[in-house]
Short mmCIF file of C-alpha atoms and ligand atoms in Angstrom, two decimals:
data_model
loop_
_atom_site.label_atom_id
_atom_site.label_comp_id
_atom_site.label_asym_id
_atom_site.label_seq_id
_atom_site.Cartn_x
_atom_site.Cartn_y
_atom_site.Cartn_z
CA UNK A 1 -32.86 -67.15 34.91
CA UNK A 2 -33.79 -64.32 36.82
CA UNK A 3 -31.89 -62.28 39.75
CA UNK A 4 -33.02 -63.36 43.28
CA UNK A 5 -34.29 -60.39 45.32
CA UNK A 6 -34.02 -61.69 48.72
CA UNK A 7 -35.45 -60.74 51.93
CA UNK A 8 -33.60 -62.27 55.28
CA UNK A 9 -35.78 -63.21 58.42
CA UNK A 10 -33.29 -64.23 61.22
CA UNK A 11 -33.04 -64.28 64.71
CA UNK A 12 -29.00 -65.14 65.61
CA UNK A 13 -25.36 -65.16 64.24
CA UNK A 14 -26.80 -64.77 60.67
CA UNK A 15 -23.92 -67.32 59.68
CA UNK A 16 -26.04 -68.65 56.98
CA UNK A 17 -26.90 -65.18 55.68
CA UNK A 18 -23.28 -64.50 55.36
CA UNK A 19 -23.00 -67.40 53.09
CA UNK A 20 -25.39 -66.20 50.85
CA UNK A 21 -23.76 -62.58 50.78
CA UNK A 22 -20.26 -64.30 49.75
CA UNK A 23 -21.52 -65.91 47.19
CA UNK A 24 -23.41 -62.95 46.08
CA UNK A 25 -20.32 -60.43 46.51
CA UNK A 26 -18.23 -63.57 44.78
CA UNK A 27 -20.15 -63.22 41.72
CA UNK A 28 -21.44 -66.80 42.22
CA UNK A 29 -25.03 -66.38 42.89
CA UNK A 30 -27.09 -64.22 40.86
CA UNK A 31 -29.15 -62.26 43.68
CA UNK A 32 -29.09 -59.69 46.09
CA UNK A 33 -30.42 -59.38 49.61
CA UNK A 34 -32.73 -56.40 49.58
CA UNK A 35 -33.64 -56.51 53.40
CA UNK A 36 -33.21 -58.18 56.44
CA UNK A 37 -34.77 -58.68 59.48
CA UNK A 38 -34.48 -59.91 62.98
CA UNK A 39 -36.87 -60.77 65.64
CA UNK A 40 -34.67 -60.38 68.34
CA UNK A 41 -32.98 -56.33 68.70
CA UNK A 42 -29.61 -57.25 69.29
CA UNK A 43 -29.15 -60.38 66.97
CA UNK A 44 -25.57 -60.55 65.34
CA UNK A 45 -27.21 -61.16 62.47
CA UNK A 46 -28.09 -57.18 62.13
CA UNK A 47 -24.74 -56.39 62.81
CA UNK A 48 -23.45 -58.25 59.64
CA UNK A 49 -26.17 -56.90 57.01
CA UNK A 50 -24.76 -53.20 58.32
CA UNK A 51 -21.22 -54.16 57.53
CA UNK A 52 -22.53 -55.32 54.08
CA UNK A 53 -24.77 -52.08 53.60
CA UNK A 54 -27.80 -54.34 53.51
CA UNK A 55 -30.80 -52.49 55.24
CA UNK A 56 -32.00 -54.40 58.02
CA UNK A 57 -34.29 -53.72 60.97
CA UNK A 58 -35.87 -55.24 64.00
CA UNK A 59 -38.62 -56.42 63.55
CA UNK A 60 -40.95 -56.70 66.82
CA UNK A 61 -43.30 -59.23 67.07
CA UNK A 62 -44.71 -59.44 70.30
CA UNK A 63 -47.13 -60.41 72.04
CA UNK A 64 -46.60 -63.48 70.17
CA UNK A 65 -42.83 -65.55 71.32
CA UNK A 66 -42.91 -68.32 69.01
CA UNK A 67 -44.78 -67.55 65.82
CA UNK A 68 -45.40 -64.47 63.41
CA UNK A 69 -48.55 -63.49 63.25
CA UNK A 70 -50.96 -60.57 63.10
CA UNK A 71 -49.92 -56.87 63.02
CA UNK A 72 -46.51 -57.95 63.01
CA UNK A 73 -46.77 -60.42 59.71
CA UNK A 74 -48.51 -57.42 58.09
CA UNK A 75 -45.62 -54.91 59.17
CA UNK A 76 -43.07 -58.04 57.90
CA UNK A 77 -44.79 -58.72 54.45
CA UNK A 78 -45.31 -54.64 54.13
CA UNK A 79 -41.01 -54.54 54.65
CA UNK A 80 -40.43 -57.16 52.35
CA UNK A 81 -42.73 -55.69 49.34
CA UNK A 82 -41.48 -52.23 49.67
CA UNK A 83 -37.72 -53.37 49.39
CA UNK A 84 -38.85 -55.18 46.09
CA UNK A 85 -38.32 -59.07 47.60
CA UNK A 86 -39.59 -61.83 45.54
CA UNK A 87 -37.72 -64.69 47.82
CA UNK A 88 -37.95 -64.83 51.78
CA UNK A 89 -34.92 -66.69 53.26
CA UNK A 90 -35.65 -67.94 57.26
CA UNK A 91 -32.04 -68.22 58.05
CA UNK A 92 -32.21 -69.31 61.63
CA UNK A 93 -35.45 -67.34 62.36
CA UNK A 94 -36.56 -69.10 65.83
CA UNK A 95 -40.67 -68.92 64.66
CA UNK A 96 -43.17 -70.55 63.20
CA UNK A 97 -44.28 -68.39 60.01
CA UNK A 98 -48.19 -68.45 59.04
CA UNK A 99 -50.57 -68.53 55.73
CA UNK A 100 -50.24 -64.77 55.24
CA UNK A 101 -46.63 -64.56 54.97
CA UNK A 102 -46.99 -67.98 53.20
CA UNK A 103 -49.72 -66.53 50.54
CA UNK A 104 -48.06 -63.04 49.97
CA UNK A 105 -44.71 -64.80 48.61
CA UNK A 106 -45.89 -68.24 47.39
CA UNK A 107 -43.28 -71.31 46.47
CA UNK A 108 -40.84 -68.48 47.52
CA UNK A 109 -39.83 -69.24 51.52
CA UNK A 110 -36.98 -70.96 52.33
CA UNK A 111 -35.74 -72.21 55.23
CA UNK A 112 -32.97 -74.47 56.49
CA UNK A 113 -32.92 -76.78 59.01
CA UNK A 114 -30.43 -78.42 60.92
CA UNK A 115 -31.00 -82.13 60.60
CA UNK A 116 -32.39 -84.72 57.73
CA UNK A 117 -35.37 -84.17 57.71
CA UNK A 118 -37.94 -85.83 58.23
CA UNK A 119 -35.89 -86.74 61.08
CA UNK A 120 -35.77 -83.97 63.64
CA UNK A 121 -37.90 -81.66 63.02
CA UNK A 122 -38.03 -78.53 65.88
CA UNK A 123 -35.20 -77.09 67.98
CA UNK A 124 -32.26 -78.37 68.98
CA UNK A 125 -32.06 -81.00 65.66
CA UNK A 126 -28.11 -82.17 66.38
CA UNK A 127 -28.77 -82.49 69.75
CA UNK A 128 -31.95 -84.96 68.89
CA UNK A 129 -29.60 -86.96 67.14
CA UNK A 130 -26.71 -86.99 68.97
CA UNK A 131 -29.08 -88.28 71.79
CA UNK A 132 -31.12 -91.01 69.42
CA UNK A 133 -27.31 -92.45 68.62
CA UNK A 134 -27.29 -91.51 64.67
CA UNK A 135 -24.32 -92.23 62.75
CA UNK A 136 -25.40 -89.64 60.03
CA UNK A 137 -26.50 -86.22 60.71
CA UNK A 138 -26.44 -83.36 58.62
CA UNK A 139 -29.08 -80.04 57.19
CA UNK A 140 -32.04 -79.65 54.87
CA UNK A 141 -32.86 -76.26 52.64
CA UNK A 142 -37.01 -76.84 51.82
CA UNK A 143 -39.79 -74.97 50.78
CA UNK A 144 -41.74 -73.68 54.06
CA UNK A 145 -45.69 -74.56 53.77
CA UNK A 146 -47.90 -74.66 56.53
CA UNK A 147 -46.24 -77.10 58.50
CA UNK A 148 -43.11 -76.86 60.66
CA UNK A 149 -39.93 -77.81 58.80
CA UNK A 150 -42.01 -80.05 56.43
CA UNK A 151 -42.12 -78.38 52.81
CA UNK A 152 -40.60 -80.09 49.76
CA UNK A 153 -36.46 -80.78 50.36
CA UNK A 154 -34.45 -79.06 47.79
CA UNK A 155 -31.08 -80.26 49.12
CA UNK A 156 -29.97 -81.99 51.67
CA UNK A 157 -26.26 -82.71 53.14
CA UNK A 158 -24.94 -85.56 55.28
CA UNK A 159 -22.34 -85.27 57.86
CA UNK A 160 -20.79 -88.12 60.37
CA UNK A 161 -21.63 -88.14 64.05
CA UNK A 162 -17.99 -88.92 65.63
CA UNK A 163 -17.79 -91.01 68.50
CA UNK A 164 -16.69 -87.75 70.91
CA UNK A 165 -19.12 -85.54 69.24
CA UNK A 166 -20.74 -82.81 71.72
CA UNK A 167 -24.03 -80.87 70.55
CA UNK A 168 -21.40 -77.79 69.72
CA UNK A 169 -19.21 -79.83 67.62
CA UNK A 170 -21.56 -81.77 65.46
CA UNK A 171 -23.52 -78.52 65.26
CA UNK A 172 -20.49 -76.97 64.10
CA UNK A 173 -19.53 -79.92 61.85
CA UNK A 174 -23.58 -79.33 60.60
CA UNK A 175 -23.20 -75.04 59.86
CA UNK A 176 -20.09 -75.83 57.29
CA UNK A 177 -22.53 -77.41 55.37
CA UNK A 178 -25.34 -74.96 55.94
CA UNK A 179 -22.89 -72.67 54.56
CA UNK A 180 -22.95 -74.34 51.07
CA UNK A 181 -26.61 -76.29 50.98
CA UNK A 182 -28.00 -72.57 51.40
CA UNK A 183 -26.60 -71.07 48.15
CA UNK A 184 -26.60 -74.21 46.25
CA UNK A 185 -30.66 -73.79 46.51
CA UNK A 186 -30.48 -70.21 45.87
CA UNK A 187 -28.53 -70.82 42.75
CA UNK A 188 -30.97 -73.26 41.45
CA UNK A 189 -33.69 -71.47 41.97
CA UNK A 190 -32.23 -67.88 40.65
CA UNK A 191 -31.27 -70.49 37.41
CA UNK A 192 -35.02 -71.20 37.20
CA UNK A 193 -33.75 -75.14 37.37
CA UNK A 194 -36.50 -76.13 40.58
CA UNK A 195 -40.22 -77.23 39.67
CA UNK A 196 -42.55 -78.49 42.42
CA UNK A 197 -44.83 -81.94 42.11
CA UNK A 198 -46.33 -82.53 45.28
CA UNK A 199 -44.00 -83.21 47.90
CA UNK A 200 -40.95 -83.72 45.42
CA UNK A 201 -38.55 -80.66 43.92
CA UNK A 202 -37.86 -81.20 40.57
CA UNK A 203 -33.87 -80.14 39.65
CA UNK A 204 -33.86 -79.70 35.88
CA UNK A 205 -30.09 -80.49 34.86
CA UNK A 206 -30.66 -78.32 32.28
CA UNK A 207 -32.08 -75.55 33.37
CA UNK A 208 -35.06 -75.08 31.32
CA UNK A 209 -37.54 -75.36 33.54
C1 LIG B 301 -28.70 -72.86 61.90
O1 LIG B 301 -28.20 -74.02 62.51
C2 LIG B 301 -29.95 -73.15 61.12
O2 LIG B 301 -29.96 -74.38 60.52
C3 LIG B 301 -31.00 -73.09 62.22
O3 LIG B 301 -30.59 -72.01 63.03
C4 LIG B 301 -29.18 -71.85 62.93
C5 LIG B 301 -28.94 -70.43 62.48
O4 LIG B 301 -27.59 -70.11 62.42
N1 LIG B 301 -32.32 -72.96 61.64
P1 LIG B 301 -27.11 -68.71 61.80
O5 LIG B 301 -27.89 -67.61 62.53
O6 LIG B 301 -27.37 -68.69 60.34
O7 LIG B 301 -25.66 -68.64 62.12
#
């Protein structure tokens, strides 16, 4: 067991990083979120750390628009080590993250995605599969390695696709299980219960891994 020191990359609402703070402030999750950052100056997601007295920043990253790289990964990784982070959480951070991030906080990115993956990968996941006709949609919380949205699954969540489903409502039918697949990963990792074999996570019932 050990107490999750958590560093945020997002680049929206932040409605997954506000799951993760209720749990914390609940007393359910044993971690706190040191920093957070957002690619993108205005993001809502900035607004919410403030209210929670969670330092956050903007974090620029130009010239590059769809991946973090260079000067700005070093600034990023430089953030994240001085606020003490041992666990990097993309919570709807719209880029591709690269080997130094990667290296500098290894088996320790998260991200979630919005679809079953393998199915879906990318942008716009509910829409994909709304338009493919799936009866099942639903989100993935993974490991990040190098590829994109294809580390080892830690847990996944279904949801139905209703016959008058738009992309905003089975989105929105997706994010109230976001809301709970995020933590429920946190948790088992902050319990020490998650051990990697290749592409599979091991969940210890126990926890004594
Ligand atoms: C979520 O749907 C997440 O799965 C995707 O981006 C969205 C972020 O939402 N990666 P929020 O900013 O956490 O509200």
């Amino acid at each position: 067991m050990s107490r999750l020191k958590i560093g945020v990359l997002g680049s929206g609402s932040g409605s997954n990083m506000q799951s993760i703070v209720d749990e914390i402030e609940a007393g359910r999750l044993d971690a706190e979120v040191r920093v957070v950052l957002a690619d993108v100056p205005d993001a809502k997601i900035l607004d919410r750390a403030k209210r929670h007295g969670i330092p956050c920043q903007y974090l620029d990253c130009a010239p590059w628009k769809t991946k973090l790289e260079g000067p700005a990964e070093d600034r990023c990784i430089e953030i994240l080590r001085d606020a003490g982070v041992d666990t990097v959480v993309l919570a709807g951070f719209m880029r591709i993250v690269k080997p130094g991030l990667l290296a500098a906080f290894p088996n320790r990115v998260l991200n979630i995605h919005p679809a079953l993956l393998p199915a879906f990968p990318g942008v716009h996941s509910w829409t994909q599969a709304l338009d493919y006709g799936c009866k099942v949609a639903g989100v993935t919380v993974h490991f990040v390695d190098g590829g994109t949205d294809t580390g080892p699954i830690i847990v996944q969540k279904a949801v139905p696709v209703l016959e008058d489903d738009t992309p905003e409502t089975l989105h929105a039918r997706i994010q109230v299980e976001e809301h709970k697949a995020f933590p429920e990963a946190l948790a088992l990792l902050a319990a020490g219960r998650l051990s990697v074999e290749g592409r599979r996570v091991r969940i210890d019932p126990a926890g004594t891994v």
